[in-house]
Amino acid sequence: MNNEVTGSGQPDVVIYVVSDSAGDTGELVVRAAIAQFHPVRYDIRRTSFIQDEGAIERVIKLAKQYHAIILYTLVIPHLRECISRMSKENGVVAIDLLGPLIDSLEKKIGRPSRHEPGLNHVLDADYFRKVEAVEFAVRYDDAKDTSGVNKADIVLVGVSRTSKTPLSMYLAHRKFKVANVPLVPEIKPPDELFTIPKKKIIGLTIGTHYLNVIRKERLKALGLPDSASYATTERIERELAYAGDIMKRIGCVVIDVSHRAVEETASLIMEHIRQ
């Protein structure tokens, strides 16, 4: 079970993503929906590879305990029936993402579905491209190796805490090879940024107040005082001005991520790259 809490304090909503496969589809749908309520504190708990009624019963009990919503992507009929019945018996909200569509397709096509979990994860060329892109994003994260700037489909630049790494991973799952480079006044930016086509580079900026709040929360999470220079307004303004100057020199597109979910920013980036 994977847990992710976004935002400080107790979550406003807990969502269990239940699947007889990996659960990627359900989690993507949850993230797309939760983005409509940004900012919000949420906790996505993924329960993957469900194979029996006992596992479903355990999830139902947890969902009831935490007043959570369940979103399930079960293709095995008796498991769908089980979670539907148990959720009703326990007063838990459970949403069937695939069942109604599978039923409609069976009627339209005129034959039953295969009822095999994980068929959309068949090891085809697309799958391997995605794996390669994810490995690329990890290797060239945070300018650990600046040679990735030349090899990347997309290069993200910006100050610390502008979602460079989450965006890199999200875009990697869309099969884009992404390198990201932090812009810090004390560190000279890689020369490669000024030699590759500027259309490949995306500058990320953010409002001073918004970044101040994010950095203070980050310091608290690390057990450090929020008065550290990393989160001061003066330091943030200096970094943003420096990053802005670099982006102007490059001549790249700049996106303000202040009140945008990762999914929304990624959509803007992909639209720009495809154009």
mmCIF file of C-alpha atoms in Angstrom, residues 115-265:
data_model
loop_
_atom_site.group_PDB
_atom_site.id
_atom_site.type_symbol
_atom_site.label_atom_id
_atom_site.label_comp_id
_atom_site.label_asym_id
_atom_site.label_seq_id
_atom_site.Cartn_x
_atom_site.Cartn_y
_atom_site.Cartn_z
ATOM 1 C CA HIS A 115 -11.180 -10.560 -17.193
ATOM 2 C CA GLU A 116 -7.380 -10.506 -17.017
ATOM 3 C CA PRO A 117 -5.750 -7.843 -14.818
ATOM 4 C CA GLY A 118 -2.801 -5.830 -16.111
ATOM 5 C CA LEU A 119 -3.315 -6.235 -19.850
ATOM 6 C CA ASN A 120 -2.523 -2.555 -20.387
ATOM 7 C CA HIS A 121 0.948 -3.220 -18.945
ATOM 8 C CA VAL A 122 1.971 -5.653 -21.661
ATOM 9 C CA LEU A 123 5.712 -5.349 -22.281
ATOM 10 C CA ASP A 124 5.525 -3.604 -25.626
ATOM 11 C CA ALA A 125 7.707 -0.915 -27.167
ATOM 12 C CA ASP A 126 5.744 1.850 -25.451
ATOM 13 C CA TYR A 127 6.356 0.247 -22.073
ATOM 14 C CA PHE A 128 10.100 0.112 -22.600
ATOM 15 C CA ARG A 129 10.151 3.724 -23.811
ATOM 16 C CA LYS A 130 8.423 4.728 -20.587
ATOM 17 C CA VAL A 131 10.919 2.774 -18.455
ATOM 18 C CA GLU A 132 13.802 4.356 -20.360
ATOM 19 C CA ALA A 133 12.322 7.831 -19.825
ATOM 20 C CA VAL A 134 11.873 7.242 -16.083
ATOM 21 C CA GLU A 135 15.461 6.017 -15.749
ATOM 22 C CA PHE A 136 16.608 9.084 -17.697
ATOM 23 C CA ALA A 137 14.695 11.437 -15.369
ATOM 24 C CA VAL A 138 16.283 9.835 -12.303
ATOM 25 C CA ARG A 139 19.787 9.933 -13.755
ATOM 26 C CA TYR A 140 19.634 13.557 -14.864
ATOM 27 C CA ASP A 141 17.634 14.934 -11.943
ATOM 28 C CA ASP A 142 18.881 18.158 -10.342
ATOM 29 C CA ALA A 143 21.824 18.494 -12.787
ATOM 30 C CA LYS A 144 23.696 15.590 -11.190
ATOM 31 C CA ASP A 145 25.030 14.969 -14.697
ATOM 32 C CA THR A 146 24.749 17.975 -16.999
ATOM 33 C CA SER A 147 25.354 15.861 -20.117
ATOM 34 C CA GLY A 148 21.665 14.996 -19.925
ATOM 35 C CA VAL A 149 20.824 18.510 -21.094
ATOM 36 C CA ASN A 150 21.995 17.629 -24.603
ATOM 37 C CA LYS A 151 20.192 14.280 -24.676
ATOM 38 C CA ALA A 152 16.830 15.362 -23.221
ATOM 39 C CA ASP A 153 13.558 15.956 -25.040
ATOM 40 C CA ILE A 154 12.695 18.574 -22.409
ATOM 41 C CA VAL A 155 14.909 20.547 -20.013
ATOM 42 C CA LEU A 156 13.281 22.137 -16.964
ATOM 43 C CA VAL A 157 15.027 25.068 -15.258
ATOM 44 C CA GLY A 158 14.021 26.968 -12.151
ATOM 45 C CA VAL A 159 14.789 27.682 -8.508
ATOM 46 C CA SER A 160 14.392 25.085 -5.784
ATOM 47 C CA ARG A 161 10.808 23.878 -5.034
ATOM 48 C CA THR A 162 9.276 24.752 -8.396
ATOM 49 C CA SER A 163 8.229 21.099 -8.953
ATOM 50 C CA LYS A 164 11.072 20.253 -11.332
ATOM 51 C CA THR A 165 11.480 16.674 -10.104
ATOM 52 C CA PRO A 166 7.750 15.775 -9.886
ATOM 53 C CA LEU A 167 7.261 17.243 -13.361
ATOM 54 C CA SER A 168 10.215 15.274 -14.707
ATOM 55 C CA MET A 169 8.729 12.023 -13.414
ATOM 56 C CA TYR A 170 5.218 12.838 -14.622
ATOM 57 C CA LEU A 171 6.504 13.679 -18.099
ATOM 58 C CA ALA A 172 8.659 10.550 -18.079
ATOM 59 C CA HIS A 173 5.493 8.496 -17.683
ATOM 60 C CA ARG A 174 4.372 10.211 -20.886
ATOM 61 C CA LYS A 175 7.592 8.902 -22.479
ATOM 62 C CA PHE A 176 9.467 12.224 -22.563
ATOM 63 C CA LYS A 177 13.137 12.206 -21.558
ATOM 64 C CA VAL A 178 13.472 15.089 -19.121
ATOM 65 C CA ALA A 179 16.502 16.662 -17.465
ATOM 66 C CA ASN A 180 16.119 19.371 -14.856
ATOM 67 C CA VAL A 181 18.566 22.039 -13.788
ATOM 68 C CA PRO A 182 18.316 24.118 -10.583
ATOM 69 C CA LEU A 183 19.150 27.789 -10.972
ATOM 70 C CA VAL A 184 21.136 29.014 -7.966
ATOM 71 C CA PRO A 185 22.937 32.394 -7.846
ATOM 72 C CA GLU A 186 26.101 30.834 -6.418
ATOM 73 C CA ILE A 187 26.369 28.162 -9.126
ATOM 74 C CA LYS A 188 27.143 28.850 -12.779
ATOM 75 C CA PRO A 189 24.478 27.296 -15.027
ATOM 76 C CA PRO A 190 25.642 24.574 -17.444
ATOM 77 C CA ASP A 191 26.971 25.932 -20.726
ATOM 78 C CA GLU A 192 24.717 23.456 -22.539
ATOM 79 C CA LEU A 193 21.653 25.544 -21.638
ATOM 80 C CA PHE A 194 22.841 28.207 -24.070
ATOM 81 C CA THR A 195 23.713 25.884 -26.942
ATOM 82 C CA ILE A 196 20.704 23.549 -27.265
ATOM 83 C CA PRO A 197 17.491 24.664 -29.044
ATOM 84 C CA LYS A 198 15.604 26.999 -26.725
ATOM 85 C CA LYS A 199 12.284 25.371 -27.650
ATOM 86 C CA LYS A 200 13.382 22.324 -25.593
ATOM 87 C CA ILE A 201 13.851 24.420 -22.439
ATOM 88 C CA ILE A 202 11.003 25.284 -20.079
ATOM 89 C CA GLY A 203 11.554 27.883 -17.372
ATOM 90 C CA LEU A 204 9.556 27.457 -14.160
ATOM 91 C CA THR A 205 8.830 30.459 -11.973
ATOM 92 C CA ILE A 206 6.676 30.990 -8.891
ATOM 93 C CA GLY A 207 5.302 33.798 -6.723
ATOM 94 C CA THR A 208 7.517 34.962 -3.845
ATOM 95 C CA HIS A 209 4.865 34.481 -1.140
ATOM 96 C CA TYR A 210 3.845 31.077 -2.472
ATOM 97 C CA LEU A 211 7.451 29.849 -2.564
ATOM 98 C CA ASN A 212 8.059 31.244 0.911
ATOM 99 C CA VAL A 213 5.231 29.100 2.294
ATOM 100 C CA ILE A 214 6.427 25.980 0.436
ATOM 101 C CA ARG A 215 10.015 26.356 1.610
ATOM 102 C CA LYS A 216 8.993 26.913 5.226
ATOM 103 C CA GLU A 217 6.946 23.719 5.111
ATOM 104 C CA ARG A 218 9.926 21.899 3.603
ATOM 105 C CA LEU A 219 12.202 23.097 6.408
ATOM 106 C CA LYS A 220 9.661 21.968 9.025
ATOM 107 C CA ALA A 221 9.489 18.540 7.399
ATOM 108 C CA LEU A 222 13.277 18.309 7.697
ATOM 109 C CA GLY A 223 13.147 19.359 11.353
ATOM 110 C CA LEU A 224 14.848 22.681 10.659
ATOM 111 C CA PRO A 225 13.771 26.176 11.768
ATOM 112 C CA ASP A 226 11.674 28.004 9.174
ATOM 113 C CA SER A 227 13.771 31.109 9.781
ATOM 114 C CA ALA A 228 16.674 29.653 7.763
ATOM 115 C CA SER A 229 17.880 31.860 4.897
ATOM 116 C CA TYR A 230 16.558 29.294 2.380
ATOM 117 C CA ALA A 231 13.015 30.480 3.130
ATOM 118 C CA THR A 232 13.508 34.204 3.679
ATOM 119 C CA THR A 233 11.762 36.631 1.361
ATOM 120 C CA GLU A 234 15.039 38.374 0.556
ATOM 121 C CA ARG A 235 16.729 35.129 -0.482
ATOM 122 C CA ILE A 236 13.752 34.021 -2.551
ATOM 123 C CA GLU A 237 13.521 37.354 -4.375
ATOM 124 C CA ARG A 238 17.240 37.207 -5.159
ATOM 125 C CA GLU A 239 16.951 33.658 -6.529
ATOM 126 C CA LEU A 240 13.892 34.450 -8.628
ATOM 127 C CA ALA A 241 15.548 37.546 -10.098
ATOM 128 C CA TYR A 242 18.660 35.536 -10.959
ATOM 129 C CA ALA A 243 16.604 32.722 -12.515
ATOM 130 C CA GLY A 244 14.576 35.267 -14.466
ATOM 131 C CA ASP A 245 17.747 36.765 -15.933
ATOM 132 C CA ILE A 246 18.995 33.312 -16.990
ATOM 133 C CA MET A 247 15.687 32.467 -18.637
ATOM 134 C CA LYS A 248 15.750 35.762 -20.556
ATOM 135 C CA ARG A 249 19.266 34.979 -21.796
ATOM 136 C CA ILE A 250 18.098 31.565 -22.964
ATOM 137 C CA GLY A 251 14.911 32.977 -24.499
ATOM 138 C CA CYS A 252 12.830 30.023 -23.313
ATOM 139 C CA VAL A 253 9.145 29.730 -22.500
ATOM 140 C CA VAL A 254 8.399 30.460 -18.833
ATOM 141 C CA ILE A 255 5.501 28.953 -16.871
ATOM 142 C CA ASP A 256 4.297 30.227 -13.493
ATOM 143 C CA VAL A 257 3.589 27.184 -11.282
ATOM 144 C CA SER A 258 2.299 29.173 -8.289
ATOM 145 C CA HIS A 259 -1.227 27.753 -8.148
ATOM 146 C CA ARG A 260 -0.943 24.905 -10.621
ATOM 147 C CA ALA A 261 -1.021 21.192 -9.952
ATOM 148 C CA VAL A 262 1.787 19.144 -11.518
ATOM 149 C CA GLU A 263 -0.680 17.658 -14.005
ATOM 150 C CA GLU A 264 -1.755 21.106 -15.233
ATOM 151 C CA THR A 265 1.805 22.358 -15.657
#
